[in-house]
GROMACS .gro file of C-alpha atoms in nm:
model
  370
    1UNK     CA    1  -0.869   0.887   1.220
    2UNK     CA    2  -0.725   0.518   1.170
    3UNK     CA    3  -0.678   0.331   1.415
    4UNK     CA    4  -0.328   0.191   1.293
    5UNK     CA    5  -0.140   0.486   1.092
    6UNK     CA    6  -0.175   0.752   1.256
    7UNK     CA    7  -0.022   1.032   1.022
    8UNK     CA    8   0.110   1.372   1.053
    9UNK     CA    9   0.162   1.546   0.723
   10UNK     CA   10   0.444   1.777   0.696
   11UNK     CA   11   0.395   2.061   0.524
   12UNK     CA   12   0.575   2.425   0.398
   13UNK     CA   13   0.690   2.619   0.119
   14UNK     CA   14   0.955   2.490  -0.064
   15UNK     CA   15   1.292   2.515   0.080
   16UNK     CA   16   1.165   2.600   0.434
   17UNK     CA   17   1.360   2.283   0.578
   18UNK     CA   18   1.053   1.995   0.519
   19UNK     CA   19   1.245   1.716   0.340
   20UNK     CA   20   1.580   1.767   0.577
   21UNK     CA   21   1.343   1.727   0.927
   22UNK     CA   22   1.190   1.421   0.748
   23UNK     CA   23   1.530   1.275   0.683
   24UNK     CA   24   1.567   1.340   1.052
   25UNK     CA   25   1.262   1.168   1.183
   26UNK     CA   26   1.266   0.882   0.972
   27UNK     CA   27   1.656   0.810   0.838
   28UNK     CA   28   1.450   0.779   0.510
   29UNK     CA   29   1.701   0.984   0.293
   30UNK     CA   30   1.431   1.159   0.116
   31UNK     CA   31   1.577   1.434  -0.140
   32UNK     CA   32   1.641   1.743   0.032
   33UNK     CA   33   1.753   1.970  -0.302
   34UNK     CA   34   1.782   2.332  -0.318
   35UNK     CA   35   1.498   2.436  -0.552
   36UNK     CA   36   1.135   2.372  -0.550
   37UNK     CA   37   0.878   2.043  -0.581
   38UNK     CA   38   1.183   1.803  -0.583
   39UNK     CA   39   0.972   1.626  -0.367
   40UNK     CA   40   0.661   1.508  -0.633
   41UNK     CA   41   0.549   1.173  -0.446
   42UNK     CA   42   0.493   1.168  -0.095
   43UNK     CA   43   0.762   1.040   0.175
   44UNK     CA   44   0.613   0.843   0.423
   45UNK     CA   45   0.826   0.714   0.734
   46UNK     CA   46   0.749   0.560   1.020
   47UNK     CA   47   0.894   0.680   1.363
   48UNK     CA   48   0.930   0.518   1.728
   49UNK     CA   49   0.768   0.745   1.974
   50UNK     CA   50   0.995   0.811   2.254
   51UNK     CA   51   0.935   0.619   2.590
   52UNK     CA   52   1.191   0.537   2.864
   53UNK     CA   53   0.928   0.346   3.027
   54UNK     CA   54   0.968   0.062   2.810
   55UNK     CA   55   1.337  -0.041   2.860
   56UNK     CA   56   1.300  -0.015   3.243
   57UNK     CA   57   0.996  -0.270   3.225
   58UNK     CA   58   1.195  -0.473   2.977
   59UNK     CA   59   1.478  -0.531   3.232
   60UNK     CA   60   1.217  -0.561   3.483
   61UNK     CA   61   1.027  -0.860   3.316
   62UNK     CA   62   1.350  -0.978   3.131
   63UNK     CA   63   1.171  -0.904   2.779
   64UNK     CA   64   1.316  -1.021   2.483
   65UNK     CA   65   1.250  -0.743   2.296
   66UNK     CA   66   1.082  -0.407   2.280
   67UNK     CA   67   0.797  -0.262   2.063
   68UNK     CA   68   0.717   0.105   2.129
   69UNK     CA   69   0.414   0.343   2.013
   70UNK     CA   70   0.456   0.487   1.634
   71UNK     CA   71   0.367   0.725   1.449
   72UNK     CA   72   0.361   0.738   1.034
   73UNK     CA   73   0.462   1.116   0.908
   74UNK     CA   74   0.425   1.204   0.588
   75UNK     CA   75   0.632   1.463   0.364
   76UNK     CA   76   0.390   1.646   0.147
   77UNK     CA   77   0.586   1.851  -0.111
   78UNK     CA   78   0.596   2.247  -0.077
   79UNK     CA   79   0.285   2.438  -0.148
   80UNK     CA   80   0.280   2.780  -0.363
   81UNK     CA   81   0.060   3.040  -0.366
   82UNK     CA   82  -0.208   2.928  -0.554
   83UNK     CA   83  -0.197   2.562  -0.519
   84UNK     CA   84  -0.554   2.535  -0.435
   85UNK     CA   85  -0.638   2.581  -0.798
   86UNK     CA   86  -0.326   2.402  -0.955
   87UNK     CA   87  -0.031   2.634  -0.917
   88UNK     CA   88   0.310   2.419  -0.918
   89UNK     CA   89   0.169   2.068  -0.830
   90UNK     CA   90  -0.105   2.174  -0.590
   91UNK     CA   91  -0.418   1.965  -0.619
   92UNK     CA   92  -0.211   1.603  -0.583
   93UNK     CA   93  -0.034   1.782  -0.262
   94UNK     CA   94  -0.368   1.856  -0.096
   95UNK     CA   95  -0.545   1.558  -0.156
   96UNK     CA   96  -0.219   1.398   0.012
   97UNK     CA   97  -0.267   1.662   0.351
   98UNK     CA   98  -0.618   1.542   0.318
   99UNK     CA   99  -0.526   1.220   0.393
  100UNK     CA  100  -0.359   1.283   0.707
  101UNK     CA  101  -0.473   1.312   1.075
  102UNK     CA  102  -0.291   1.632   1.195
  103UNK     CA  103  -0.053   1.916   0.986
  104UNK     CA  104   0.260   1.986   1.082
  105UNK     CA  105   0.379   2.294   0.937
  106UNK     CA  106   0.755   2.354   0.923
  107UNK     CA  107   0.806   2.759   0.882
  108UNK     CA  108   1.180   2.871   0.785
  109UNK     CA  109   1.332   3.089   1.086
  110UNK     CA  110   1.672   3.161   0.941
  111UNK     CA  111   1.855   3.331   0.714
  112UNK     CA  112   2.083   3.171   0.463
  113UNK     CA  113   2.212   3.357   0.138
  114UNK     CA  114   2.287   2.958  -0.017
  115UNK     CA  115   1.932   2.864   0.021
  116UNK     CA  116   1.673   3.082  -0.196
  117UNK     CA  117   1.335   3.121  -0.028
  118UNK     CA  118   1.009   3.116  -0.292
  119UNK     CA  119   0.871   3.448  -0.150
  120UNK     CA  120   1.204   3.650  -0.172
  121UNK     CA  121   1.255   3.726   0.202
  122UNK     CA  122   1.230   3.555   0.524
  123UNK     CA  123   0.913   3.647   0.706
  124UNK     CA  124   0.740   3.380   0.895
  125UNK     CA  125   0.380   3.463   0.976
  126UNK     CA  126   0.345   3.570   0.571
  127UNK     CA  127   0.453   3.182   0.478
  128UNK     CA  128   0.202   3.066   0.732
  129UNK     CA  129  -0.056   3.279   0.551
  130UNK     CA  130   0.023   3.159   0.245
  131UNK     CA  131  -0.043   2.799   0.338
  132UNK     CA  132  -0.320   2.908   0.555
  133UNK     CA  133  -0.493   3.073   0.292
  134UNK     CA  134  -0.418   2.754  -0.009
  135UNK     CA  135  -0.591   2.525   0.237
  136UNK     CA  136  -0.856   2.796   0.300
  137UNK     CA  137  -0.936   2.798  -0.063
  138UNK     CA  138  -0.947   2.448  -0.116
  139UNK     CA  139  -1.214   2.392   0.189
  140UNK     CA  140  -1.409   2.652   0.017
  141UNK     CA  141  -1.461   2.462  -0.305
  142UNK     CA  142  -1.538   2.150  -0.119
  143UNK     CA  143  -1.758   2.353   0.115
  144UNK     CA  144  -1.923   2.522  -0.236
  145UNK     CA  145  -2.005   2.192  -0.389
  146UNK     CA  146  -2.217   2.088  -0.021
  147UNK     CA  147  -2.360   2.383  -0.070
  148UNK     CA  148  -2.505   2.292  -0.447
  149UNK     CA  149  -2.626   1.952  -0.287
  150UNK     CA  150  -2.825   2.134  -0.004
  151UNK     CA  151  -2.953   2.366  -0.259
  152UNK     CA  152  -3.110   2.036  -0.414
  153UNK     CA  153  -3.206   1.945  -0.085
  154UNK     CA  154  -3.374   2.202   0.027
  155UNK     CA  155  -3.576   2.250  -0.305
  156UNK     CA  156  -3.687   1.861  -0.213
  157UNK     CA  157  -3.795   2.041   0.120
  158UNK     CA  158  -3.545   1.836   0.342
  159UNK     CA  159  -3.573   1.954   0.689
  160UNK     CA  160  -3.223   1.868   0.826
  161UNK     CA  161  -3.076   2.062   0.500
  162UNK     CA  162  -3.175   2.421   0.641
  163UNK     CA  163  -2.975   2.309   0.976
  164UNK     CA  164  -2.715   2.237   0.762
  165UNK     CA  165  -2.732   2.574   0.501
  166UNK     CA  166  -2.726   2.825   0.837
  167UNK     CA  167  -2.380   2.612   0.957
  168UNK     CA  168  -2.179   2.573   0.570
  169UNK     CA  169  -2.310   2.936   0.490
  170UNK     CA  170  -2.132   3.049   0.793
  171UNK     CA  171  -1.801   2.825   0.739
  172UNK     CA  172  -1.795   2.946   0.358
  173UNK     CA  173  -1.775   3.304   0.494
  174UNK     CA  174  -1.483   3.309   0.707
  175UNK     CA  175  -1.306   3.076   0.466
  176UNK     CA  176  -1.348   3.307   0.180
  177UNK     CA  177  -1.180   3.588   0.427
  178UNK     CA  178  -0.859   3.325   0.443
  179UNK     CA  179  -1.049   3.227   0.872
  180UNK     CA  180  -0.942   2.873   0.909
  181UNK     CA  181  -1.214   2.652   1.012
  182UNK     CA  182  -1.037   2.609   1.350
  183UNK     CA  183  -1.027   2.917   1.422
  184UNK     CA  184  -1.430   2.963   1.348
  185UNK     CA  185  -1.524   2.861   1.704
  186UNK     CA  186  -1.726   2.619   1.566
  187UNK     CA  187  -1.922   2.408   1.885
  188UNK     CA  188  -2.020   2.024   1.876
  189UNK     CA  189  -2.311   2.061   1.697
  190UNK     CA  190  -2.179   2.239   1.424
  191UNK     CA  191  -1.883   1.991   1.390
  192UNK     CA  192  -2.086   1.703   1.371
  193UNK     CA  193  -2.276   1.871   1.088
  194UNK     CA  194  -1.976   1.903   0.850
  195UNK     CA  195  -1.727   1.622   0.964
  196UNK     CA  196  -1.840   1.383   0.650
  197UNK     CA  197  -1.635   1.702   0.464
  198UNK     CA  198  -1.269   1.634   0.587
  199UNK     CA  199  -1.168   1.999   0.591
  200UNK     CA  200  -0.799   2.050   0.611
  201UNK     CA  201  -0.817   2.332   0.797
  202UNK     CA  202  -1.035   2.156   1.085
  203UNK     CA  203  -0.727   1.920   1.155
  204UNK     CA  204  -0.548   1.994   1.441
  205UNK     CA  205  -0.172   2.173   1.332
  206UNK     CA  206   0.158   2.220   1.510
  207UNK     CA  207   0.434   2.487   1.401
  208UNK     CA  208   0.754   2.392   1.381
  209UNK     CA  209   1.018   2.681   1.378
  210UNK     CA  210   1.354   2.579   1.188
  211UNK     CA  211   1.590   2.767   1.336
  212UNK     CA  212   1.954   2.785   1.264
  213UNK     CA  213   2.209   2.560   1.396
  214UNK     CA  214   2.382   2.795   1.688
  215UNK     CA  215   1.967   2.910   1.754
  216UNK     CA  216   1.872   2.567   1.833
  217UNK     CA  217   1.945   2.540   2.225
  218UNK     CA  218   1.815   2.895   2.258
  219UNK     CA  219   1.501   2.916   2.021
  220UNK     CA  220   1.290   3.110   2.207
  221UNK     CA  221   1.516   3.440   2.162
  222UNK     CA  222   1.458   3.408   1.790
  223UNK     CA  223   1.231   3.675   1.689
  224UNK     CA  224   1.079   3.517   1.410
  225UNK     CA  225   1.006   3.192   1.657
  226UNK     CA  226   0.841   3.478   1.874
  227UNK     CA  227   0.617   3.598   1.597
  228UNK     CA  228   0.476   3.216   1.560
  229UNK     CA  229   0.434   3.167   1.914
  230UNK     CA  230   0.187   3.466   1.931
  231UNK     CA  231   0.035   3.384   1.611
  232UNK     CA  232  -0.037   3.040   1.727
  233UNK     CA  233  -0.149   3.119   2.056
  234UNK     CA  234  -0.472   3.235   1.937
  235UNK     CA  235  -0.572   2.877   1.791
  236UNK     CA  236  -0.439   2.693   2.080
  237UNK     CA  237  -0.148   2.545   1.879
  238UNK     CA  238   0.210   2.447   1.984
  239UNK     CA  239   0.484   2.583   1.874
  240UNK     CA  240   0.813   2.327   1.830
  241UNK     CA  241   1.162   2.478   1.739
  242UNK     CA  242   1.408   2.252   1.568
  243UNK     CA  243   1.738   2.280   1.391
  244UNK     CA  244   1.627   2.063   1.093
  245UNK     CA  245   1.957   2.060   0.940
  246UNK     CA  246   2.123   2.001   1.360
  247UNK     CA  247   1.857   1.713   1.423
  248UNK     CA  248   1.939   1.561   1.076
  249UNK     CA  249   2.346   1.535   1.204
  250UNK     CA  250   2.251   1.415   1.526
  251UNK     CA  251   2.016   1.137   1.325
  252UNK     CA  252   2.306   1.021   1.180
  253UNK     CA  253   2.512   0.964   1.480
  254UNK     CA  254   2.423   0.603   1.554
  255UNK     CA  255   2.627   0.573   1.901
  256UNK     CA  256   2.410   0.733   2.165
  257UNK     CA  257   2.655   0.869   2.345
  258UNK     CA  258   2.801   1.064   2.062
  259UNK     CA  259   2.430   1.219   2.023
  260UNK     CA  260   2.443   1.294   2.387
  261UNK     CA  261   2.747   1.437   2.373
  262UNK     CA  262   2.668   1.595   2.040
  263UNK     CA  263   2.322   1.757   2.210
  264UNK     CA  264   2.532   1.884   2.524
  265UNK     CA  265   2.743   2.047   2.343
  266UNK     CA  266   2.446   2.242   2.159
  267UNK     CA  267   2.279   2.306   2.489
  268UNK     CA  268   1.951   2.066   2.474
  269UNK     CA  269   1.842   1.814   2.686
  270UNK     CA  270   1.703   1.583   2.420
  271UNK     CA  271   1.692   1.563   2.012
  272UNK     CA  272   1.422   1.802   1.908
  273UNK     CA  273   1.266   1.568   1.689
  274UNK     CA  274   1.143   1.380   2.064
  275UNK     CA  275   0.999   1.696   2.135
  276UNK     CA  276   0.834   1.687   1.759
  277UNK     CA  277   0.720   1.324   1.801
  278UNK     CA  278   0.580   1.351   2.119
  279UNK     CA  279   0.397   1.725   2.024
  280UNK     CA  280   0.264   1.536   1.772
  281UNK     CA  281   0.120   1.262   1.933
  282UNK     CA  282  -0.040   1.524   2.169
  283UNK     CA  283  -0.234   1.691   1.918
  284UNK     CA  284  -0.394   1.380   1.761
  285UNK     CA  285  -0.552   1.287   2.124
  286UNK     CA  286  -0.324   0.986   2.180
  287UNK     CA  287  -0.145   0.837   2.463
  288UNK     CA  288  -0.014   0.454   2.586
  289UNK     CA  289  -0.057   0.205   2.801
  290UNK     CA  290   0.181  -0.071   2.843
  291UNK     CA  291   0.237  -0.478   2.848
  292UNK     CA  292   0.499  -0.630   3.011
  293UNK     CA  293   0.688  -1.003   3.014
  294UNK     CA  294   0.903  -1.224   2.917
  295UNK     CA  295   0.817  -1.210   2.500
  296UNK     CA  296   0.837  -0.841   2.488
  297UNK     CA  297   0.750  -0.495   2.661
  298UNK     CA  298   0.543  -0.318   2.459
  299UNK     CA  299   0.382   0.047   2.430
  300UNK     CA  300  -0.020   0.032   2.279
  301UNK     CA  301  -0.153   0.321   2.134
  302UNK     CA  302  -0.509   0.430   2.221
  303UNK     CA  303  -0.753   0.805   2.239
  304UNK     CA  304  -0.721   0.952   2.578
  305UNK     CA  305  -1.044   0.868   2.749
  306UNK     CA  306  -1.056   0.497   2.596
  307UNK     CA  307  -1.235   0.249   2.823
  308UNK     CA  308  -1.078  -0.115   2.898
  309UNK     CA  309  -1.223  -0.322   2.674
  310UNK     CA  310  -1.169  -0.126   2.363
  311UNK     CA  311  -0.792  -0.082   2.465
  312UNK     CA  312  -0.817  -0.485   2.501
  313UNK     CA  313  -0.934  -0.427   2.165
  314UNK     CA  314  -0.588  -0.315   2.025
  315UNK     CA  315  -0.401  -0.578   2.139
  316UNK     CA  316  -0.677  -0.841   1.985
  317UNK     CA  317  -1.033  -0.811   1.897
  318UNK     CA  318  -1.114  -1.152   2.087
  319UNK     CA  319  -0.937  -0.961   2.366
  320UNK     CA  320  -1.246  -0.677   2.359
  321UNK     CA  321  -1.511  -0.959   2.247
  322UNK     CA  322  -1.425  -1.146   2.572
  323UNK     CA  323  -1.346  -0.893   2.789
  324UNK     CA  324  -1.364  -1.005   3.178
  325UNK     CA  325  -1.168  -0.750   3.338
  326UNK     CA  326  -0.811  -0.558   3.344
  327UNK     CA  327  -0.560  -0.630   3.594
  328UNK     CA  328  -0.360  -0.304   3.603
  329UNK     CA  329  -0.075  -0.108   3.805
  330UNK     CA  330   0.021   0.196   3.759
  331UNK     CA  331   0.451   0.221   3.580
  332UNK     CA  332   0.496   0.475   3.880
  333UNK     CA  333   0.393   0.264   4.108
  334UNK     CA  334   0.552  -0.087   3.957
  335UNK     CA  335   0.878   0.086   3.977
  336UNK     CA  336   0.878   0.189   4.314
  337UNK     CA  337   0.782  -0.159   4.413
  338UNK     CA  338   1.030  -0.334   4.227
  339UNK     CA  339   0.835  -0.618   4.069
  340UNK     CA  340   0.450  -0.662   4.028
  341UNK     CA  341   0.456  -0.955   4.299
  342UNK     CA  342   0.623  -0.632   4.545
  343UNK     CA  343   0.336  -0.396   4.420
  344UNK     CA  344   0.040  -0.686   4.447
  345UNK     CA  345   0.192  -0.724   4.814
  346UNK     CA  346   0.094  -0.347   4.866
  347UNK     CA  347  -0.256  -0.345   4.705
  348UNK     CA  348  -0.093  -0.185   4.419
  349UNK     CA  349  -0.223  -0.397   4.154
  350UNK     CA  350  -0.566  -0.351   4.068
  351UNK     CA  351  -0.862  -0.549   3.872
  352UNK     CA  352  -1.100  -0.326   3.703
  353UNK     CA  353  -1.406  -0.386   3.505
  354UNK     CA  354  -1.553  -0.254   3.176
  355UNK     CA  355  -1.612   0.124   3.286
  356UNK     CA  356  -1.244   0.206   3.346
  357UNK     CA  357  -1.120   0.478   3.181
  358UNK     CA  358  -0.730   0.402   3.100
  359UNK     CA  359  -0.428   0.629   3.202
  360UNK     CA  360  -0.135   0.688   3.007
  361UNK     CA  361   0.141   0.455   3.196
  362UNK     CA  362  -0.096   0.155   3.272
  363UNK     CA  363   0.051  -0.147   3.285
  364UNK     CA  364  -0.216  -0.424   3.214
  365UNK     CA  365  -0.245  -0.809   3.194
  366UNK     CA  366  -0.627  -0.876   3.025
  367UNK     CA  367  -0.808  -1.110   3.154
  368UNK     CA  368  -1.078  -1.246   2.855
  369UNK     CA  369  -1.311  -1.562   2.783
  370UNK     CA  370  -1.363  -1.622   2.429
   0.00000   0.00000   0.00000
């Protein structure tokens, strides 16, 4: 994973609802025509993530301005059965999911006699199968040419090779019965072994259900949303159902309290595309910790379990090289004070060393010696 863009690549058949949600997300106006691979070059947008935290600190500290967490999503053009080995403009499109950190997978949950679907018929879990088994294939040819090299290997009687064989032997099977590696139950050791081979089906994915418009405040009565909940309950994955076509009106409305109104009216609590943003940042492992003062208030993006120093590390690498220690109080905490000089009063504030383990919410001031 990078440590600066993180992607999510959006993915689906064509005319499922991809390039509308993108247009959503990212006001990027990327074309959203009714017939397939009118998307031929990836769209790539990035998004704020969603955190109130960061205005409250701002009028807190009196910050000139605000920089929140992103995220970079990317709009892959629809797969077709039998992209894996070329079919419509498959190959480019999967070296382009390759490239990202997590999948998104938008599946069509509506019916709409305007808008033609590629298979015929509306029937969720038999799109996700479609993609499931494209990607499927494509692992297996990567996971076919490993399996020449260790051939060569072995023959050269490399002893790590045979570890290796026993591990891609038993990948190549499942794949070739359309099992994505996820679902393998692969452990540690077994991961390690084949993480130099990127397999798209190892990154982490997230369904998103596009429902119709008068669906969206009630998703979860949608049938076909139903189907995809169960389906993806057996990986562990999350489930996110969005309007596409609601989320890309209410993207449009630049006054806030038109959207508000706007999302009242539909019965939701927030645009769906929060909910997207902040699923997605979920499933890539990620969370923030925040800076606060006068020149800005500011939301840094680390990997949940990230120690001090490397978090120092994000902000400047002569902030990591020189770590001395993190002065830090929790945003729960700051607020009920009132001010850092209320929380330090209280023994809120606290100075830890090199072993900390950051929480999302931390608000830090590094203290460094270069």
């Amino acid at each position: 994973m990078s440590t600066t863009n993180l992607e999510v690549g959006i993915v689906g058949l064509p005319n499922v609802g991809k390039s509308t949600l993108f247009n959503a997300i990212t006001k990027a106006g990327a074309e959203a025509a009714n017939y397939p691979f009118c998307t031929i070059e990836p769209n790539v947008g990035m998004v704020d993530v969603p955190d109130k935290r960061l205005q409250v600190l701002s009028d807190m500290f009196k910050s000139k301005r605000i920089v929140p967490a992103a995220m970079r999503f990317v709009d892959i053009a629809g797969l077709v059965k039998g992209a894996s080995k070329g079919e419509g403009l498959g190959n480019k499109f999967l070296a382009h999911i390759r490239e990202t950190d997590a999948i998104a997978q938008v599946v069509r949950c509506f019916e709409d006699g305007n808008i033609t679907h590629v298979e015929g018929s509306i029937d969720p879990l038999r799109d996700i199968e479609i993609i499931n088994t494209e990607l499927c294939l494509a692992d297996l040819e990567t996971i076919e040419h490993r399996q020449e090299r260790i051939g060569k290997l072995l023959k050269a009687g490399d002893k790590k090779a045979a570890a290796e064989k026993v591990v891609v032997d038993k990948i190549a099977k499942q794949l070739g019965e359309a099992v994505p590696a996820r679902r393998q139950g692969l452990n540690d050791d077994e991961l390690e072994l084949v993480k130099d081979l990127f397999l798209l089906t190892l990154k982490p994915i997230l369904y998103v259900a596009n429902v119709a418009e008068n669906d969206a405040g009630n998703a979860e009565s949608n049938p076909y949303v139903q189907k995809i909940v169960e389906y993806a309950k057996v990986e562990n994955s999350e489930v996110i159902a969005v309007s596409a076509k609601m989320e890309e009106e209410i993207a449009e409305l630049n006054d806030e309290a038109a959207q508000k109104e706007f999302l009242e009216m539909a019965g939701l609590q927030e645009p769906g595309l929060n909910r997207l943003i902040k699923a997605g940042f979920k499933l890539l492992g990620l969370m923030t910790f925040l800076t606060a003062g006068e020149m800005e208030s500011r939301a840094w993006t680390i990997r949940v379990n990230t120690k001090a120093p490397q978090a120092a590390g994000k902000i400047h690498t002569d902030f990591e090289k020189g770590f001395i220690r993190a002065e830090i109080v929790s945003f729960d905490d700051l607020v009920k004070c009132g001010s850092k000089v209320a929380a330090r009063d209280k023994g809120l504030v606290r100075l830890e060393g090199k072993d900390y383990i950051m929480q999302d919410g931390d608000v830090v001031e590094f203290r460094f010696n270069v």
